[in-house]
């Protein structure tokens, strides 16, 4: 129950995030010029590449196999409900037809507005659409370069003392956000990335930006990185947040051990963003993919802690989602088709984590995600007399509650006689319990 006197920002946030917290599973897409060098999206910074040298990638960019309908279908079939595409990443390259720069996909050989094609294709599959927009810009001349912590030219003496006019950059950045939220119809999520050091909050003219964002798209959800980096969620989890605190926190490459709560222990919206291998942007040498089982269990873990998962793909220079990613997504999708009811609209169950796996819950449906079969009947601590019906979620088959003498020493616990000595689904076997 919400407290009687609540900050209106929190009330609005709860209303806005309702669909998001029911949808639970989204696709993150990191794609841009960096798909060509194929060493991840930070390459310009890590290898301290100058604008001149990075220009090759702009000149070459021509992803002839870009088929957003294929991406959208893959997301849909994986059971994802929304997506977030990098409209501009830190390298400053825009996948949309911005009027404020020449550094955009419509000026490459490709000559296409990828944001437009993406929103059209994903909406057509019934998915909600989000746009990632980098607050950081390693291309714009008015973004701090020399002496910045991460700019590619941070220690290039030629940039020392070079003047730049940050307010001009801010006008540009605000202008592009306005373009994205004006020219592409209804956008469901804007995903700003990221604040650091002094570049945080009002340094971005964050209040003004958020007011504009809300004016253009009142329903839109916003992450919390205008006021934070990937860490530092305290600005978000307070009960009296700043206007730019955002609608959800976005822990990166980690699932918060105990979920995320405000000062009173009340759950707050969050979304863990997770890569499928070890990079966001395409990395040809990185073949360290997570297994479908890891992905399913990570998603279940998020939901069991009231969170979402935004799972990343990094399409290559031709515009294709890597085959390995596609395979993992297809298997996850197969599991979701059979077990999606234990994810969508579900959240934390008010029960301790069971020995054999995890619980998720939606109303009087408790979902037991059984990872370990164990021996004998499956134990449900403290649920004796509370379970009306049990079935295997994947095929709806009935499972019988065990009332035999072997369980009689444990009067508070329920037990289910599982018909096989091995679990039918190695990824995650879900038992649906209808509670009294
Ligand atoms: C980071 C990285 C970035 C990536 C993002 C995803 O902040 O800078 O490359 O886009 O996280 O969460």
GROMACS .gro file of C-alpha atoms and ligand atoms in nm:
model
  448
    1UNK     CA    1   0.000   0.000   0.000
    2UNK     CA    2   0.138   0.344  -0.087
    3UNK     CA    3   0.177   0.572   0.216
    4UNK     CA    4  -0.098   0.834   0.253
    5UNK     CA    5   0.129   1.134   0.203
    6UNK     CA    6   0.344   1.050  -0.090
    7UNK     CA    7   0.569   1.260  -0.306
    8UNK     CA    8   0.369   1.312  -0.630
    9UNK     CA    9   0.677   1.218  -0.832
   10UNK     CA   10   0.663   0.872  -0.678
   11UNK     CA   11   0.289   0.841  -0.738
   12UNK     CA   12   0.336   0.936  -1.103
   13UNK     CA   13   0.624   0.695  -1.133
   14UNK     CA   14   0.415   0.408  -1.000
   15UNK     CA   15   0.142   0.479  -1.252
   16UNK     CA   16   0.382   0.513  -1.544
   17UNK     CA   17   0.584   0.201  -1.470
   18UNK     CA   18   0.286  -0.032  -1.441
   19UNK     CA   19   0.316  -0.182  -1.792
   20UNK     CA   20   0.693  -0.195  -1.765
   21UNK     CA   21   0.693  -0.396  -1.444
   22UNK     CA   22   0.442  -0.638  -1.591
   23UNK     CA   23   0.637  -0.682  -1.916
   24UNK     CA   24   0.960  -0.775  -1.736
   25UNK     CA   25   1.178  -0.866  -2.034
   26UNK     CA   26   1.328  -0.642  -2.301
   27UNK     CA   27   1.594  -0.633  -2.570
   28UNK     CA   28   1.882  -0.388  -2.556
   29UNK     CA   29   2.046  -0.318  -2.894
   30UNK     CA   30   2.391  -0.163  -2.914
   31UNK     CA   31   2.469  -0.080  -3.272
   32UNK     CA   32   2.669   0.185  -3.448
   33UNK     CA   33   2.994   0.251  -3.635
   34UNK     CA   34   3.186   0.051  -3.373
   35UNK     CA   35   3.036  -0.267  -3.519
   36UNK     CA   36   3.299  -0.235  -3.795
   37UNK     CA   37   3.618  -0.245  -3.581
   38UNK     CA   38   3.422  -0.505  -3.382
   39UNK     CA   39   3.600  -0.454  -3.052
   40UNK     CA   40   3.311  -0.313  -2.852
   41UNK     CA   41   3.144   0.029  -2.836
   42UNK     CA   42   3.413   0.188  -2.620
   43UNK     CA   43   3.687   0.134  -2.878
   44UNK     CA   44   3.723   0.503  -2.962
   45UNK     CA   45   3.800   0.581  -2.600
   46UNK     CA   46   3.997   0.270  -2.510
   47UNK     CA   47   4.224   0.291  -2.814
   48UNK     CA   48   4.227   0.674  -2.804
   49UNK     CA   49   4.125   0.699  -3.167
   50UNK     CA   50   4.113   1.047  -3.321
   51UNK     CA   51   3.814   1.175  -3.517
   52UNK     CA   52   4.021   1.149  -3.836
   53UNK     CA   53   4.098   0.782  -3.778
   54UNK     CA   54   3.746   0.699  -3.667
   55UNK     CA   55   3.614   0.862  -3.985
   56UNK     CA   56   3.695   0.543  -4.183
   57UNK     CA   57   3.411   0.369  -4.013
   58UNK     CA   58   3.168   0.644  -4.107
   59UNK     CA   59   3.287   0.626  -4.468
   60UNK     CA   60   3.250   0.249  -4.478
   61UNK     CA   61   2.926   0.207  -4.286
   62UNK     CA   62   2.684   0.020  -4.509
   63UNK     CA   63   2.495  -0.254  -4.325
   64UNK     CA   64   2.330  -0.414  -4.625
   65UNK     CA   65   2.173  -0.692  -4.419
   66UNK     CA   66   1.998  -0.461  -4.176
   67UNK     CA   67   1.648  -0.600  -4.147
   68UNK     CA   68   1.477  -0.454  -3.845
   69UNK     CA   69   1.181  -0.684  -3.897
   70UNK     CA   70   1.412  -0.979  -3.836
   71UNK     CA   71   1.540  -0.820  -3.513
   72UNK     CA   72   1.186  -0.745  -3.402
   73UNK     CA   73   1.074  -1.099  -3.472
   74UNK     CA   74   1.368  -1.238  -3.278
   75UNK     CA   75   1.282  -1.018  -2.981
   76UNK     CA   76   0.917  -1.112  -3.000
   77UNK     CA   77   0.990  -1.482  -3.027
   78UNK     CA   78   1.229  -1.464  -2.732
   79UNK     CA   79   0.934  -1.342  -2.525
   80UNK     CA   80   1.064  -0.988  -2.500
   81UNK     CA   81   0.803  -0.715  -2.470
   82UNK     CA   82   1.004  -0.402  -2.538
   83UNK     CA   83   1.334  -0.291  -2.685
   84UNK     CA   84   1.586  -0.010  -2.647
   85UNK     CA   85   1.811   0.092  -2.938
   86UNK     CA   86   2.121   0.314  -2.919
   87UNK     CA   87   2.006   0.619  -3.118
   88UNK     CA   88   2.341   0.777  -3.033
   89UNK     CA   89   2.620   0.615  -2.835
   90UNK     CA   90   2.926   0.782  -2.677
   91UNK     CA   91   3.105   0.809  -3.014
   92UNK     CA   92   2.840   1.063  -3.112
   93UNK     CA   93   2.729   0.887  -3.430
   94UNK     CA   94   2.353   0.916  -3.481
   95UNK     CA   95   2.140   0.638  -3.621
   96UNK     CA   96   1.872   0.896  -3.702
   97UNK     CA   97   1.823   1.187  -3.934
   98UNK     CA   98   1.910   1.467  -3.693
   99UNK     CA   99   1.893   1.819  -3.832
  100UNK     CA  100   2.157   1.925  -3.580
  101UNK     CA  101   2.452   1.726  -3.714
  102UNK     CA  102   2.599   1.576  -4.029
  103UNK     CA  103   2.733   1.287  -3.825
  104UNK     CA  104   2.438   1.059  -3.892
  105UNK     CA  105   2.344   0.741  -4.071
  106UNK     CA  106   2.149   0.921  -4.342
  107UNK     CA  107   2.480   1.072  -4.454
  108UNK     CA  108   2.659   0.737  -4.480
  109UNK     CA  109   2.650   0.508  -4.782
  110UNK     CA  110   2.354   0.341  -4.617
  111UNK     CA  111   2.151   0.661  -4.640
  112UNK     CA  112   1.891   0.527  -4.399
  113UNK     CA  113   1.725   0.650  -4.082
  114UNK     CA  114   1.771   0.340  -3.869
  115UNK     CA  115   1.574   0.475  -3.576
  116UNK     CA  116   1.271   0.521  -3.800
  117UNK     CA  117   1.299   0.169  -3.942
  118UNK     CA  118   1.352   0.025  -3.595
  119UNK     CA  119   1.049   0.191  -3.436
  120UNK     CA  120   0.828   0.090  -3.728
  121UNK     CA  121   0.941  -0.274  -3.724
  122UNK     CA  122   0.923  -0.321  -3.348
  123UNK     CA  123   0.586  -0.154  -3.315
  124UNK     CA  124   0.456  -0.377  -3.593
  125UNK     CA  125   0.546  -0.679  -3.376
  126UNK     CA  126   0.351  -0.524  -3.090
  127UNK     CA  127   0.664  -0.439  -2.893
  128UNK     CA  128   0.714  -0.118  -2.700
  129UNK     CA  129   0.999   0.096  -2.827
  130UNK     CA  130   1.274   0.269  -2.637
  131UNK     CA  131   1.569   0.482  -2.738
  132UNK     CA  132   1.907   0.497  -2.569
  133UNK     CA  133   2.072   0.836  -2.594
  134UNK     CA  134   2.428   0.901  -2.480
  135UNK     CA  135   2.471   1.216  -2.273
  136UNK     CA  136   2.840   1.177  -2.343
  137UNK     CA  137   2.970   1.271  -2.688
  138UNK     CA  138   3.321   1.197  -2.816
  139UNK     CA  139   3.260   1.365  -3.148
  140UNK     CA  140   3.105   1.701  -3.066
  141UNK     CA  141   3.367   1.979  -3.051
  142UNK     CA  142   3.204   2.139  -2.747
  143UNK     CA  143   3.223   1.830  -2.531
  144UNK     CA  144   3.519   1.835  -2.286
  145UNK     CA  145   3.810   1.639  -2.433
  146UNK     CA  146   4.155   1.701  -2.285
  147UNK     CA  147   4.164   1.615  -1.915
  148UNK     CA  148   3.826   1.440  -1.923
  149UNK     CA  149   3.843   1.094  -1.766
  150UNK     CA  150   3.724   0.896  -2.068
  151UNK     CA  151   3.736   1.112  -2.381
  152UNK     CA  152   3.953   0.957  -2.657
  153UNK     CA  153   4.165   1.277  -2.664
  154UNK     CA  154   4.197   1.298  -2.286
  155UNK     CA  155   4.577   1.305  -2.289
  156UNK     CA  156   4.645   1.432  -2.637
  157UNK     CA  157   4.852   1.748  -2.589
  158UNK     CA  158   4.713   1.892  -2.911
  159UNK     CA  159   4.379   1.923  -2.731
  160UNK     CA  160   4.525   2.095  -2.426
  161UNK     CA  161   4.380   2.441  -2.378
  162UNK     CA  162   4.148   2.393  -2.675
  163UNK     CA  163   3.840   2.596  -2.596
  164UNK     CA  164   3.501   2.441  -2.598
  165UNK     CA  165   3.165   2.582  -2.514
  166UNK     CA  166   2.977   2.327  -2.307
  167UNK     CA  167   2.645   2.518  -2.314
  168UNK     CA  168   2.654   2.481  -2.692
  169UNK     CA  169   2.688   2.107  -2.651
  170UNK     CA  170   2.398   2.105  -2.405
  171UNK     CA  171   2.179   2.290  -2.653
  172UNK     CA  172   2.272   2.029  -2.912
  173UNK     CA  173   2.203   1.739  -2.677
  174UNK     CA  174   1.869   1.881  -2.563
  175UNK     CA  175   1.783   1.953  -2.925
  176UNK     CA  176   1.851   1.596  -3.031
  177UNK     CA  177   1.646   1.453  -2.749
  178UNK     CA  178   1.361   1.677  -2.861
  179UNK     CA  179   1.402   1.555  -3.219
  180UNK     CA  180   1.388   1.193  -3.111
  181UNK     CA  181   1.079   1.254  -2.903
  182UNK     CA  182   0.905   1.460  -3.168
  183UNK     CA  183   0.972   1.287  -3.498
  184UNK     CA  184   0.924   0.917  -3.423
  185UNK     CA  185   0.578   0.887  -3.274
  186UNK     CA  186   0.516   0.742  -2.933
  187UNK     CA  187   0.840   0.645  -2.760
  188UNK     CA  188   0.795   0.431  -2.452
  189UNK     CA  189   1.136   0.460  -2.290
  190UNK     CA  190   1.422   0.706  -2.307
  191UNK     CA  191   1.744   0.558  -2.173
  192UNK     CA  192   2.005   0.824  -2.092
  193UNK     CA  193   2.365   0.713  -2.043
  194UNK     CA  194   2.552   0.826  -1.829
  195UNK     CA  195   2.660   1.073  -1.561
  196UNK     CA  196   3.007   1.079  -1.407
  197UNK     CA  197   3.224   1.302  -1.194
  198UNK     CA  198   3.092   1.659  -1.224
  199UNK     CA  199   2.884   1.577  -1.527
  200UNK     CA  200   2.578   1.478  -1.334
  201UNK     CA  201   2.226   1.610  -1.271
  202UNK     CA  202   2.200   1.983  -1.332
  203UNK     CA  203   2.532   1.984  -1.515
  204UNK     CA  204   2.323   1.839  -1.799
  205UNK     CA  205   2.049   2.098  -1.727
  206UNK     CA  206   1.860   1.792  -1.619
  207UNK     CA  207   1.547   1.957  -1.480
  208UNK     CA  208   1.495   2.150  -1.801
  209UNK     CA  209   1.560   1.838  -2.007
  210UNK     CA  210   1.315   1.627  -1.811
  211UNK     CA  211   1.047   1.895  -1.831
  212UNK     CA  212   1.088   1.893  -2.207
  213UNK     CA  213   1.083   1.514  -2.222
  214UNK     CA  214   0.763   1.497  -2.018
  215UNK     CA  215   0.603   1.775  -2.219
  216UNK     CA  216   0.672   1.590  -2.545
  217UNK     CA  217   0.590   1.240  -2.421
  218UNK     CA  218   0.409   1.254  -2.087
  219UNK     CA  219   0.384   0.876  -2.050
  220UNK     CA  220   0.751   0.803  -2.129
  221UNK     CA  221   0.971   0.611  -1.889
  222UNK     CA  222   1.318   0.737  -1.818
  223UNK     CA  223   1.611   0.556  -1.661
  224UNK     CA  224   1.802   0.712  -1.372
  225UNK     CA  225   2.135   0.800  -1.532
  226UNK     CA  226   2.080   1.173  -1.568
  227UNK     CA  227   2.147   1.178  -1.197
  228UNK     CA  228   2.377   0.880  -1.166
  229UNK     CA  229   2.623   0.653  -1.336
  230UNK     CA  230   2.548   0.281  -1.343
  231UNK     CA  231   2.616   0.293  -0.969
  232UNK     CA  232   2.489   0.540  -0.707
  233UNK     CA  233   2.123   0.447  -0.696
  234UNK     CA  234   2.063   0.641  -0.373
  235UNK     CA  235   1.940   0.941  -0.571
  236UNK     CA  236   1.673   0.717  -0.712
  237UNK     CA  237   1.573   0.506  -0.412
  238UNK     CA  238   1.486   0.806  -0.193
  239UNK     CA  239   1.120   0.880  -0.124
  240UNK     CA  240   1.176   1.242  -0.224
  241UNK     CA  241   1.361   1.221  -0.552
  242UNK     CA  242   1.470   1.504  -0.777
  243UNK     CA  243   1.257   1.554  -1.085
  244UNK     CA  244   1.534   1.400  -1.299
  245UNK     CA  245   1.579   1.093  -1.078
  246UNK     CA  246   1.401   0.880  -1.337
  247UNK     CA  247   1.139   0.605  -1.333
  248UNK     CA  248   1.362   0.304  -1.289
  249UNK     CA  249   1.712   0.223  -1.173
  250UNK     CA  250   1.934   0.032  -1.411
  251UNK     CA  251   2.195  -0.183  -1.239
  252UNK     CA  252   2.446  -0.293  -1.502
  253UNK     CA  253   2.584  -0.645  -1.537
  254UNK     CA  254   2.455  -0.737  -1.194
  255UNK     CA  255   2.129  -0.844  -1.038
  256UNK     CA  256   2.095  -0.664  -0.705
  257UNK     CA  257   2.133  -0.934  -0.438
  258UNK     CA  258   1.819  -0.825  -0.254
  259UNK     CA  259   1.635  -0.631  -0.523
  260UNK     CA  260   1.608  -0.254  -0.481
  261UNK     CA  261   1.403  -0.080  -0.214
  262UNK     CA  262   1.346   0.273  -0.085
  263UNK     CA  263   1.427   0.395   0.266
  264UNK     CA  264   1.121   0.214   0.402
  265UNK     CA  265   1.205  -0.113   0.235
  266UNK     CA  266   0.938  -0.070  -0.034
  267UNK     CA  267   1.038  -0.211  -0.371
  268UNK     CA  268   1.130   0.045  -0.641
  269UNK     CA  269   1.126  -0.017  -1.018
  270UNK     CA  270   1.452  -0.149  -1.161
  271UNK     CA  271   1.586  -0.316  -1.468
  272UNK     CA  272   1.913  -0.507  -1.482
  273UNK     CA  273   2.090  -0.462  -1.815
  274UNK     CA  274   2.293  -0.765  -1.905
  275UNK     CA  275   2.508  -0.857  -2.205
  276UNK     CA  276   2.477  -1.194  -2.379
  277UNK     CA  277   2.853  -1.223  -2.412
  278UNK     CA  278   3.090  -0.973  -2.250
  279UNK     CA  279   3.036  -0.672  -2.474
  280UNK     CA  280   2.750  -0.439  -2.557
  281UNK     CA  281   2.864  -0.341  -2.905
  282UNK     CA  282   2.961  -0.617  -3.147
  283UNK     CA  283   3.289  -0.783  -3.058
  284UNK     CA  284   3.405  -1.039  -3.312
  285UNK     CA  285   3.652  -1.212  -3.078
  286UNK     CA  286   3.412  -1.241  -2.784
  287UNK     CA  287   3.251  -1.581  -2.806
  288UNK     CA  288   3.183  -1.607  -2.435
  289UNK     CA  289   2.807  -1.635  -2.457
  290UNK     CA  290   2.579  -1.710  -2.166
  291UNK     CA  291   2.377  -2.026  -2.197
  292UNK     CA  292   1.999  -2.021  -2.242
  293UNK     CA  293   1.977  -2.169  -1.894
  294UNK     CA  294   2.174  -1.881  -1.745
  295UNK     CA  295   1.958  -1.631  -1.926
  296UNK     CA  296   1.631  -1.789  -1.815
  297UNK     CA  297   1.749  -1.815  -1.457
  298UNK     CA  298   1.877  -1.458  -1.459
  299UNK     CA  299   1.536  -1.341  -1.579
  300UNK     CA  300   1.363  -1.547  -1.312
  301UNK     CA  301   1.599  -1.404  -1.051
  302UNK     CA  302   1.513  -1.048  -1.158
  303UNK     CA  303   1.140  -1.116  -1.143
  304UNK     CA  304   1.174  -1.293  -0.807
  305UNK     CA  305   1.323  -0.966  -0.680
  306UNK     CA  306   1.064  -0.741  -0.849
  307UNK     CA  307   1.294  -0.639  -1.132
  308UNK     CA  308   1.314  -0.647  -1.512
  309UNK     CA  309   1.587  -0.772  -1.740
  310UNK     CA  310   1.709  -0.587  -2.048
  311UNK     CA  311   1.916  -0.837  -2.243
  312UNK     CA  312   2.162  -0.703  -2.496
  313UNK     CA  313   2.244  -0.794  -2.852
  314UNK     CA  314   2.520  -0.629  -3.054
  315UNK     CA  315   2.447  -0.655  -3.428
  316UNK     CA  316   2.749  -0.669  -3.658
  317UNK     CA  317   2.866  -0.436  -3.933
  318UNK     CA  318   2.629  -0.597  -4.181
  319UNK     CA  319   2.338  -0.532  -3.951
  320UNK     CA  320   2.287  -0.889  -3.832
  321UNK     CA  321   2.232  -1.008  -3.478
  322UNK     CA  322   2.513  -1.261  -3.423
  323UNK     CA  323   2.411  -1.623  -3.479
  324UNK     CA  324   2.511  -1.727  -3.128
  325UNK     CA  325   2.283  -1.461  -2.980
  326UNK     CA  326   2.003  -1.571  -3.208
  327UNK     CA  327   2.036  -1.931  -3.091
  328UNK     CA  328   2.027  -1.837  -2.725
  329UNK     CA  329   1.726  -1.612  -2.780
  330UNK     CA  330   1.542  -1.886  -2.968
  331UNK     CA  331   1.587  -2.132  -2.680
  332UNK     CA  332   1.489  -1.875  -2.423
  333UNK     CA  333   1.184  -1.807  -2.639
  334UNK     CA  334   1.090  -2.174  -2.639
  335UNK     CA  335   1.098  -2.172  -2.260
  336UNK     CA  336   0.903  -1.847  -2.248
  337UNK     CA  337   0.629  -1.986  -2.469
  338UNK     CA  338   0.571  -2.264  -2.219
  339UNK     CA  339   0.642  -2.072  -1.901
  340UNK     CA  340   0.587  -1.704  -1.971
  341UNK     CA  341   0.298  -1.694  -1.725
  342UNK     CA  342   0.551  -1.729  -1.445
  343UNK     CA  343   0.727  -1.410  -1.567
  344UNK     CA  344   0.477  -1.159  -1.707
  345UNK     CA  345   0.290  -0.968  -1.441
  346UNK     CA  346   0.478  -1.158  -1.174
  347UNK     CA  347   0.696  -1.040  -0.892
  348UNK     CA  348   0.841  -1.131  -0.560
  349UNK     CA  349   0.670  -1.392  -0.344
  350UNK     CA  350   0.662  -1.322   0.025
  351UNK     CA  351   0.844  -1.643   0.106
  352UNK     CA  352   1.207  -1.727   0.176
  353UNK     CA  353   1.409  -1.850  -0.120
  354UNK     CA  354   1.352  -2.224  -0.148
  355UNK     CA  355   1.643  -2.468  -0.153
  356UNK     CA  356   1.565  -2.601  -0.500
  357UNK     CA  357   1.529  -2.273  -0.688
  358UNK     CA  358   1.316  -1.960  -0.674
  359UNK     CA  359   0.960  -1.840  -0.646
  360UNK     CA  360   0.776  -1.582  -0.850
  361UNK     CA  361   0.414  -1.487  -0.783
  362UNK     CA  362   0.110  -1.326  -0.938
  363UNK     CA  363  -0.194  -1.301  -0.713
  364UNK     CA  364  -0.284  -1.647  -0.589
  365UNK     CA  365  -0.057  -1.816  -0.842
  366UNK     CA  366   0.276  -1.908  -0.695
  367UNK     CA  367   0.536  -2.028  -0.943
  368UNK     CA  368   0.803  -2.265  -0.822
  369UNK     CA  369   1.106  -2.252  -1.047
  370UNK     CA  370   1.267  -2.583  -0.971
  371UNK     CA  371   1.634  -2.606  -1.065
  372UNK     CA  372   1.724  -2.905  -0.849
  373UNK     CA  373   1.509  -3.212  -0.846
  374UNK     CA  374   1.654  -3.359  -0.528
  375UNK     CA  375   1.530  -3.697  -0.403
  376UNK     CA  376   1.176  -3.790  -0.304
  377UNK     CA  377   0.884  -3.547  -0.291
  378UNK     CA  378   0.959  -3.179  -0.352
  379UNK     CA  379   0.934  -2.976  -0.036
  380UNK     CA  380   0.738  -2.650  -0.001
  381UNK     CA  381   0.822  -2.502   0.336
  382UNK     CA  382   0.528  -2.378   0.542
  383UNK     CA  383   0.275  -2.428   0.266
  384UNK     CA  384   0.081  -2.723   0.411
  385UNK     CA  385  -0.288  -2.661   0.371
  386UNK     CA  386  -0.228  -2.357   0.153
  387UNK     CA  387  -0.207  -2.517  -0.190
  388UNK     CA  388  -0.530  -2.586  -0.375
  389UNK     CA  389  -0.385  -2.723  -0.696
  390UNK     CA  390  -0.046  -2.790  -0.848
  391UNK     CA  391   0.046  -2.843  -1.208
  392UNK     CA  392   0.341  -2.844  -1.440
  393UNK     CA  393   0.319  -2.506  -1.609
  394UNK     CA  394   0.474  -2.624  -1.936
  395UNK     CA  395   0.197  -2.873  -2.022
  396UNK     CA  396  -0.071  -2.811  -1.760
  397UNK     CA  397  -0.046  -3.164  -1.624
  398UNK     CA  398  -0.163  -3.218  -1.270
  399UNK     CA  399   0.087  -3.277  -0.992
  400UNK     CA  400  -0.025  -3.450  -0.677
  401UNK     CA  401   0.028  -3.325  -0.328
  402UNK     CA  402   0.197  -3.592  -0.121
  403UNK     CA  403   0.014  -3.687   0.197
  404UNK     CA  404   0.187  -4.016   0.259
  405UNK     CA  405   0.347  -4.119   0.589
  406UNK     CA  406   0.698  -4.021   0.471
  407UNK     CA  407   0.603  -3.654   0.497
  408UNK     CA  408   0.404  -3.678   0.819
  409UNK     CA  409   0.687  -3.556   1.040
  410UNK     CA  410   0.675  -3.216   0.871
  411UNK     CA  411   0.326  -3.088   0.946
  412UNK     CA  412   0.387  -2.729   0.827
  413UNK     CA  413   0.523  -2.824   0.491
  414UNK     CA  414   0.359  -2.922   0.167
  415UNK     CA  415   0.516  -3.182  -0.064
  416UNK     CA  416   0.465  -3.262  -0.425
  417UNK     CA  417   0.514  -3.605  -0.567
  418UNK     CA  418   0.705  -3.530  -0.879
  419UNK     CA  419   0.634  -3.806  -1.134
  420UNK     CA  420   0.988  -3.837  -1.270
  421UNK     CA  421   1.322  -3.862  -1.099
  422UNK     CA  422   1.467  -3.606  -1.335
  423UNK     CA  423   1.334  -3.264  -1.416
  424UNK     CA  424   1.170  -3.236  -1.758
  425UNK     CA  425   1.320  -2.893  -1.830
  426UNK     CA  426   1.685  -2.848  -1.755
  427UNK     CA  427   1.657  -2.472  -1.798
  428UNK     CA  428   1.392  -2.429  -1.533
  429UNK     CA  429   1.099  -2.659  -1.457
  430UNK     CA  430   0.808  -2.449  -1.338
  431UNK     CA  431   0.538  -2.578  -1.106
  432UNK     CA  432   0.232  -2.362  -1.082
  433UNK     CA  433   0.073  -2.364  -0.739
  434UNK     CA  434  -0.278  -2.232  -0.701
  435UNK     CA  435  -0.298  -2.099  -0.349
  436UNK     CA  436  -0.612  -2.125  -0.135
  437LIG     C1  437   2.777   0.177  -1.989
  437LIG     C2  438   2.863   0.193  -2.108
  437LIG     C3  439   2.795   0.165  -2.231
  437LIG     C4  440   2.672   0.083  -2.232
  437LIG     C5  441   2.590   0.096  -2.109
  437LIG     C6  442   2.478  -0.003  -2.098
  437LIG     O1  443   2.752   0.284  -1.915
  437LIG     O2  444   2.928   0.316  -2.113
  437LIG     O3  445   2.880   0.140  -2.331
  437LIG     O4  446   2.596   0.135  -2.332
  437LIG     O5  447   2.664   0.097  -2.000
  437LIG     O6  448   2.424  -0.003  -1.973
   0.00000   0.00000   0.00000
